[in-house]
Coordinates of N, CA and C in Angstrom, one line a residue:
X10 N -1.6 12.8 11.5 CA -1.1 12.8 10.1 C 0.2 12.0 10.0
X11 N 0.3 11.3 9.1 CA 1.3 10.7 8.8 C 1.7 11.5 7.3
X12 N 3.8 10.8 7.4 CA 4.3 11.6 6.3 C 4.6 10.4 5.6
X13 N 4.3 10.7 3.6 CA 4.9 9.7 3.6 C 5.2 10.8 2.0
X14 N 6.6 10.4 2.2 CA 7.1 11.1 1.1 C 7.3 12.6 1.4
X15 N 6.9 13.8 0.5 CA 6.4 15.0 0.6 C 4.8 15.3 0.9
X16 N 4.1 14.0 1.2 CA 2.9 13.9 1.3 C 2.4 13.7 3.0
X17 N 1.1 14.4 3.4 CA 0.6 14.0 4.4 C -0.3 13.1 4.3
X18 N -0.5 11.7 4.9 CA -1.6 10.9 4.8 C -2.7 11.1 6.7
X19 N -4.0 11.5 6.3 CA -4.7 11.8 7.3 C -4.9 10.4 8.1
X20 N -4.8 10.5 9.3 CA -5.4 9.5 10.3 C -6.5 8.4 9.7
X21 N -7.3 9.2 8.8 CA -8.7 8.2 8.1 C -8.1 7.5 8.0
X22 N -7.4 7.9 6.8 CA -7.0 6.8 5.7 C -6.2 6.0 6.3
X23 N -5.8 5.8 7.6 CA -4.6 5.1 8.3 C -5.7 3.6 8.3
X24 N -5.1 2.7 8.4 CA -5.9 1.3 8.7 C -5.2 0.1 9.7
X25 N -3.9 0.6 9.7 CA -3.3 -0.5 10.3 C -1.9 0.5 10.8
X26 N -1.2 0.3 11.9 CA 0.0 0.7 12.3 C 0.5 -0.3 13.3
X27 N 1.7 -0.1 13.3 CA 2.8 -0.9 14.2 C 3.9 0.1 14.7
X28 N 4.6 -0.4 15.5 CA 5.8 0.7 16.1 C 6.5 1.2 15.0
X29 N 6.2 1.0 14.2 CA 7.7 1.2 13.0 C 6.8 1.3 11.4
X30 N 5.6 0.7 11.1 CA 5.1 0.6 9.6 C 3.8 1.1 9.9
X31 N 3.3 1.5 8.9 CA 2.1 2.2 8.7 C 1.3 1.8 7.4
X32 N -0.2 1.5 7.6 CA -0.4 0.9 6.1 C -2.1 1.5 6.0
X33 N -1.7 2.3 4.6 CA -3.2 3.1 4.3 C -4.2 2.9 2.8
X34 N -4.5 3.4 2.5 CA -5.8 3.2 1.4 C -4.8 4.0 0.4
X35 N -5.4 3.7 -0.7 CA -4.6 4.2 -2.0 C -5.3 5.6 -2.7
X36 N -4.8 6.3 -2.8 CA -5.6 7.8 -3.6 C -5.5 6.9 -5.0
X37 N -4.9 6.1 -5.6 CA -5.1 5.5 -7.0 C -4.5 4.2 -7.1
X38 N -6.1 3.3 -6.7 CA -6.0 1.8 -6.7 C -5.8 1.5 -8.2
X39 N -5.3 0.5 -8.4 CA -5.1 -0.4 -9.8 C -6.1 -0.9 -9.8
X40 N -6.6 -1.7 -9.1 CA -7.6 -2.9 -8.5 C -8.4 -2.8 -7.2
X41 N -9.4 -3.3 -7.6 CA -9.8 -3.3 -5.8 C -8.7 -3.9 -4.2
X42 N -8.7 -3.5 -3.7 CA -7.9 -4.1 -2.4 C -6.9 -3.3 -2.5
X43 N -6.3 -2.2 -3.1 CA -4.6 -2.3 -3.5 C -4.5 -1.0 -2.2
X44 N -3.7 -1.9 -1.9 CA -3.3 -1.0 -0.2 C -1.6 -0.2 -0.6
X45 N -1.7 0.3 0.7 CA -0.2 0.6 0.8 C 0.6 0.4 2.2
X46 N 1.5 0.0 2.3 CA 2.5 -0.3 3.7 C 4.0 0.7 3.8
X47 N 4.1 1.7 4.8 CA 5.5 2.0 4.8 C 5.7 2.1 5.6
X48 N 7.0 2.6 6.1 CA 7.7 2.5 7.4 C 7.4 4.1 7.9
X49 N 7.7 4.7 8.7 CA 6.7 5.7 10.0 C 8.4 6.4 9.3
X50 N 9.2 6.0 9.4 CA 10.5 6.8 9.1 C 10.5 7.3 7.5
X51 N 10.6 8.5 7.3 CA 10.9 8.4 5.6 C 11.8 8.1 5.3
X52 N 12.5 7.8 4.0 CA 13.7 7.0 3.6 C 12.9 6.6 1.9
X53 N 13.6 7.4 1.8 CA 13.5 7.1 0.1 C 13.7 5.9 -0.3
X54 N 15.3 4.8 0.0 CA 15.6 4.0 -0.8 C 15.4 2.5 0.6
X55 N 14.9 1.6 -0.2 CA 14.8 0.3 0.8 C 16.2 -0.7 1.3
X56 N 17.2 -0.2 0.7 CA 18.3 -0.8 0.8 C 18.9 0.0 2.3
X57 N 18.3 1.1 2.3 CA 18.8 2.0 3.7 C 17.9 2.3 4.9
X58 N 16.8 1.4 4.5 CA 16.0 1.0 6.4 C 16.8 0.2 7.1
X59 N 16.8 0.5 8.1 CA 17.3 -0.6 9.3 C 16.6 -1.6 9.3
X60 N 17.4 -2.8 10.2 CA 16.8 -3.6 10.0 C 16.1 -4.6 10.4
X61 N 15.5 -3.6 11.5 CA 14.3 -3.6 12.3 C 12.9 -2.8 11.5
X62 N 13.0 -2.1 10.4 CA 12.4 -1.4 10.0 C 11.9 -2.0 8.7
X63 N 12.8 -3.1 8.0 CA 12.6 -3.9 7.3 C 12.1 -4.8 7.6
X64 N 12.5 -5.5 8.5 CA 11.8 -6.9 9.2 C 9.8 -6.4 9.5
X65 N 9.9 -5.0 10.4 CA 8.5 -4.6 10.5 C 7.4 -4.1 9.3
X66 N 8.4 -3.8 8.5 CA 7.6 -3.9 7.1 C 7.1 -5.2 6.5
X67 N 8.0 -5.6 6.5 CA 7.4 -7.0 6.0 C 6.6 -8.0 6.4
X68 N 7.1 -7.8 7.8 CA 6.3 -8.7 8.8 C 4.7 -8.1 8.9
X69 N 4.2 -6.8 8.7 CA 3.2 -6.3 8.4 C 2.5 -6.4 7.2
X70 N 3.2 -6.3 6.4 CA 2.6 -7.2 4.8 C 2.6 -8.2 4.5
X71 N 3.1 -9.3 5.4 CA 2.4 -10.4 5.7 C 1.1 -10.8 5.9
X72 N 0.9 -10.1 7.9 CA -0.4 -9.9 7.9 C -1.6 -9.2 7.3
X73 N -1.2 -8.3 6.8 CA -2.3 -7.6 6.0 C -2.8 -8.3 4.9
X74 N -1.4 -8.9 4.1 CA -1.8 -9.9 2.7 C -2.7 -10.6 3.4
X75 N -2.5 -11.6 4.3 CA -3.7 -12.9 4.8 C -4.8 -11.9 4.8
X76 N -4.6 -10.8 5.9 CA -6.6 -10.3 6.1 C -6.8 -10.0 4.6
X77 N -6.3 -9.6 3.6 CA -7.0 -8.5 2.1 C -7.2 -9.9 1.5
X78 N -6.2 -11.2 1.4 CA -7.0 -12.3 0.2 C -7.9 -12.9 0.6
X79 N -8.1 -12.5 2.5 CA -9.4 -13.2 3.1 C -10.7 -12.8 2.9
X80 N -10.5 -11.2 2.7 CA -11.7 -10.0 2.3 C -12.2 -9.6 1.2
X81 N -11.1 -10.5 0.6 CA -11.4 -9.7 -1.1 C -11.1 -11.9 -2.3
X82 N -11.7 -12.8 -1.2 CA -12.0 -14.0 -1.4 C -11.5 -14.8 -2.7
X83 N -9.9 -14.4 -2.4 CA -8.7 -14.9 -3.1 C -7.9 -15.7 -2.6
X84 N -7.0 -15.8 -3.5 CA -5.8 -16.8 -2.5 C -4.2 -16.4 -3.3
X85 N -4.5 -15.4 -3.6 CA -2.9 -14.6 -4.4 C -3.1 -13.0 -4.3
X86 N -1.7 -12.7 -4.0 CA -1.6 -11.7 -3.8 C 0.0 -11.0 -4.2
X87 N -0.5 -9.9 -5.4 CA 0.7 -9.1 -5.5 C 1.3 -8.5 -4.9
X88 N 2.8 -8.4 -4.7 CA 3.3 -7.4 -3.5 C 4.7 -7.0 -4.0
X89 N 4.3 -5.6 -4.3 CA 5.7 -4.7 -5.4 C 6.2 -3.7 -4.2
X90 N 7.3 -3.8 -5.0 CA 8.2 -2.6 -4.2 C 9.0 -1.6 -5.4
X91 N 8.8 -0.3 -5.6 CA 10.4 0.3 -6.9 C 10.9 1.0 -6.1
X92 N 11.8 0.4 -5.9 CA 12.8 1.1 -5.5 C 14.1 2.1 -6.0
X93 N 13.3 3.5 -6.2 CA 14.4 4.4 -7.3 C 13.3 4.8 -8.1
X94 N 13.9 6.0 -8.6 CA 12.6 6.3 -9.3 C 12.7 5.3 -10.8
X95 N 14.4 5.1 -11.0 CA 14.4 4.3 -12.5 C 13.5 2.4 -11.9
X96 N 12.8 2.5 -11.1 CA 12.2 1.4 -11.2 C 11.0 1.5 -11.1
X97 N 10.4 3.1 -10.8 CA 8.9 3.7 -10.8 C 8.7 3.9 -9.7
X98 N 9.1 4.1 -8.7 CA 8.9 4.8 -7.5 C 8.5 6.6 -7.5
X99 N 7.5 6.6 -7.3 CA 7.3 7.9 -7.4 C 7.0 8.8 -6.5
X100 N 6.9 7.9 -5.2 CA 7.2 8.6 -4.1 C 8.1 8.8 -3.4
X101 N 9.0 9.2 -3.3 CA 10.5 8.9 -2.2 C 10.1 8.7 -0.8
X102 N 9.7 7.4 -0.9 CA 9.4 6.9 0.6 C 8.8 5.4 0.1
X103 N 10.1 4.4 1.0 CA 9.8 3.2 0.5 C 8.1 2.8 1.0
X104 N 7.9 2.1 -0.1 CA 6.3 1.8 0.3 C 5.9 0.3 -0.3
X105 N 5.3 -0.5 0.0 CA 4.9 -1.8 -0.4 C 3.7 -1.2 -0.9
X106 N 3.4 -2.2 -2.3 CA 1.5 -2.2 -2.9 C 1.3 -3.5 -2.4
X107 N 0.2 -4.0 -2.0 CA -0.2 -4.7 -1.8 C -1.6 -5.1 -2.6
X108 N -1.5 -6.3 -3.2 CA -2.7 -6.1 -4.4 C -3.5 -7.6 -4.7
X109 N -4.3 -7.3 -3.8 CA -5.3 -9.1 -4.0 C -5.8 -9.0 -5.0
X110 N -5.6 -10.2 -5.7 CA -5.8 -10.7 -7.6 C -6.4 -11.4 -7.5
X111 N -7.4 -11.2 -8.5 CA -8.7 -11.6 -9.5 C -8.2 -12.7 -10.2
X112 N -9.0 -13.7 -10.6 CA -9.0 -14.4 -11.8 C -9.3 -13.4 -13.0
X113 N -8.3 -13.6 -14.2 CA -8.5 -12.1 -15.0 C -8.7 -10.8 -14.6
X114 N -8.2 -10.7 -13.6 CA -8.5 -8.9 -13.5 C -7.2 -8.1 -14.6
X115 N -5.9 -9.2 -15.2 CA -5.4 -8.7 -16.1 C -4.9 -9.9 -16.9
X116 N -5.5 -9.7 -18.5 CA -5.4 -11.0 -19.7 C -3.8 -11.2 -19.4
X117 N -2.7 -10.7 -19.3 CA -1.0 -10.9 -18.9 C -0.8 -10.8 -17.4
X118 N -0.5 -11.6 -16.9 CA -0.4 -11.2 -15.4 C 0.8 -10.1 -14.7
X119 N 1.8 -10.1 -15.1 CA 2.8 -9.1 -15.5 C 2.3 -7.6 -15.8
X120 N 1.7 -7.1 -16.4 CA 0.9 -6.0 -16.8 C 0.4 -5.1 -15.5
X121 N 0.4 -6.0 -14.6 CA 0.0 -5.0 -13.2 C 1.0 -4.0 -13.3
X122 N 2.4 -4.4 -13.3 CA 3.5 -3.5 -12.9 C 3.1 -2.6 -13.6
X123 N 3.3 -2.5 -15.1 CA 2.9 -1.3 -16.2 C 1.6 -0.5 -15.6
X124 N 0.8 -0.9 -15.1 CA -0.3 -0.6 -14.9 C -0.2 0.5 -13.4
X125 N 0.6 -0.3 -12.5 CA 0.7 0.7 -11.1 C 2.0 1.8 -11.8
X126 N 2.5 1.8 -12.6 CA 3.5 2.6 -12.6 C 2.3 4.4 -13.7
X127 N 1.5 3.1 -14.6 CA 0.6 4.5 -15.1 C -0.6 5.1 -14.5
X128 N -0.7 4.4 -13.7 CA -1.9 5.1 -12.5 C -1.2 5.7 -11.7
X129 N 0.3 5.5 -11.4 CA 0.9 6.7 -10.0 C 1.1 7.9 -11.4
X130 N 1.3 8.2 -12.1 CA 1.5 9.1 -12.5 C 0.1 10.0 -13.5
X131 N -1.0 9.3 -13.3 CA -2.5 9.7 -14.0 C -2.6 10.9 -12.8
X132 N -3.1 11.8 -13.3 CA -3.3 13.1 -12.7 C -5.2 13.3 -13.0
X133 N -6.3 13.7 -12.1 CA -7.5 14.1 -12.0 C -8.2 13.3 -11.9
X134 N -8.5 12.1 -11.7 CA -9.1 11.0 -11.5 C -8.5 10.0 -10.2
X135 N -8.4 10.7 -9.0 CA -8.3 10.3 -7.7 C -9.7 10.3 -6.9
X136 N -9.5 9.0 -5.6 CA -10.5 9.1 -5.3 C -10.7 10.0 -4.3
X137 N -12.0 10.3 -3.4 CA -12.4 11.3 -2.9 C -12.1 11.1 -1.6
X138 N -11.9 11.7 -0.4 CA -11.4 11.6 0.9 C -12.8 10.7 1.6
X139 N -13.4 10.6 0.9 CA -14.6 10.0 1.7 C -15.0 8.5 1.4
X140 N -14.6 7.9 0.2 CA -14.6 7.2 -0.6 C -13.0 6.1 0.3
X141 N -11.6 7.0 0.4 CA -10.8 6.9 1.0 C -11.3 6.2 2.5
X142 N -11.9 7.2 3.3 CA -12.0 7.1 4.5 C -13.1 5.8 4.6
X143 N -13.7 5.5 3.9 CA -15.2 4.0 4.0 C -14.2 3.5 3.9
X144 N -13.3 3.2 2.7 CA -12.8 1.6 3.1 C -11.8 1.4 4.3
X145 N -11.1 3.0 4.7 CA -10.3 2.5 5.8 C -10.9 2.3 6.7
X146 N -12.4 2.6 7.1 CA -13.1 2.0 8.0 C -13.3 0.2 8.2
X147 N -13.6 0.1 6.8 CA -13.8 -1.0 7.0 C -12.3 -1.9 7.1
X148 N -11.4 -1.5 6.4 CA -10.1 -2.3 6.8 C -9.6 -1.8 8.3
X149 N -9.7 -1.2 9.3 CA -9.5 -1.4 10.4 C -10.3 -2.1 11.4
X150 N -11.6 -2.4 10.7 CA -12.7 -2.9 11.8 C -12.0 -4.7 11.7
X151 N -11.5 -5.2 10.3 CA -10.9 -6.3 10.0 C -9.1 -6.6 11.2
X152 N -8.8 -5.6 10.8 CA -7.4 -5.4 11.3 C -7.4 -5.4 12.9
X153 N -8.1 -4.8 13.1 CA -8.5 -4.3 14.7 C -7.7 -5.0 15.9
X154 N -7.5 -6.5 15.8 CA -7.0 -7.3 16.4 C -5.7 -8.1 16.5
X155 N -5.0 -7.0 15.2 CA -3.9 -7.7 14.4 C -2.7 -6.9 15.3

């Protein structure tokens, strides 16, 4: 189990780890692909990782961005961070979205933000641990070598 926040994330859902970052499936995707990346340490605010812990964050959402616009047969990719809750962070634990984009998957392209900020806080319409666990299968079978 991993912690992220006041939350446990199960091993399934895990898809990718490094000494220091950790990157899992979303209980509430915006879009298809929309991953998550955080660091193995909690730490609510991103200004107070080390920064070793920042470099490994990033440097992991790097590679994951290449394998998700490779998988999901794009060539853009969104990648948010709120840091505070006044910027919509709703977890207290810095976390990257990571979000391979559609042609039109939104008529304003800007509108994602609005969008991940009202799906972190939509309550009963999460996906199922099993639903969870298939795509993390399939995003480690990709990652596997990374």
């Amino acid at each position: 189990m991993y912690k992220f926040g006041p939350h446990l994330i199960k091993q399934t859902c895990v898809f990718w780890e490094s000494r220091l970052s950790f990157a899992f499936v979303n209980l509430r995707p915006v879009i298809p692909g929309h991953v998550l990346i955080s660091p193995k340490r909690v730490e609510p605010s991103f200004t107070q990782l080390q920064p070793d812990e920042a470099s490994d964050l990033f440097q992991g959402a790097r590679v994951l961005g290449e394998i998700l616009k490779h998988h999901h047969s794009t060539d853009s990719m969104t990648v948010v961070i709120q840091d505070g809750p006044l910027a919509g962070q709703s977890v207290p634990h810095v976390h990257l979205h990571l979000l391979p984009r559609q042609p039109g998957d939104f008529p304003n392209n800007d509108d994602i933000y609005g969008e991940i900020e009202r799906v972190d806080k939509r309550r009963g319409r999460d996906r199922t641990l099993g639903e969870m666990e298939r795509e993390a299968g399939i995003l480690k079978e990709l990652v596997k070598d990374r």
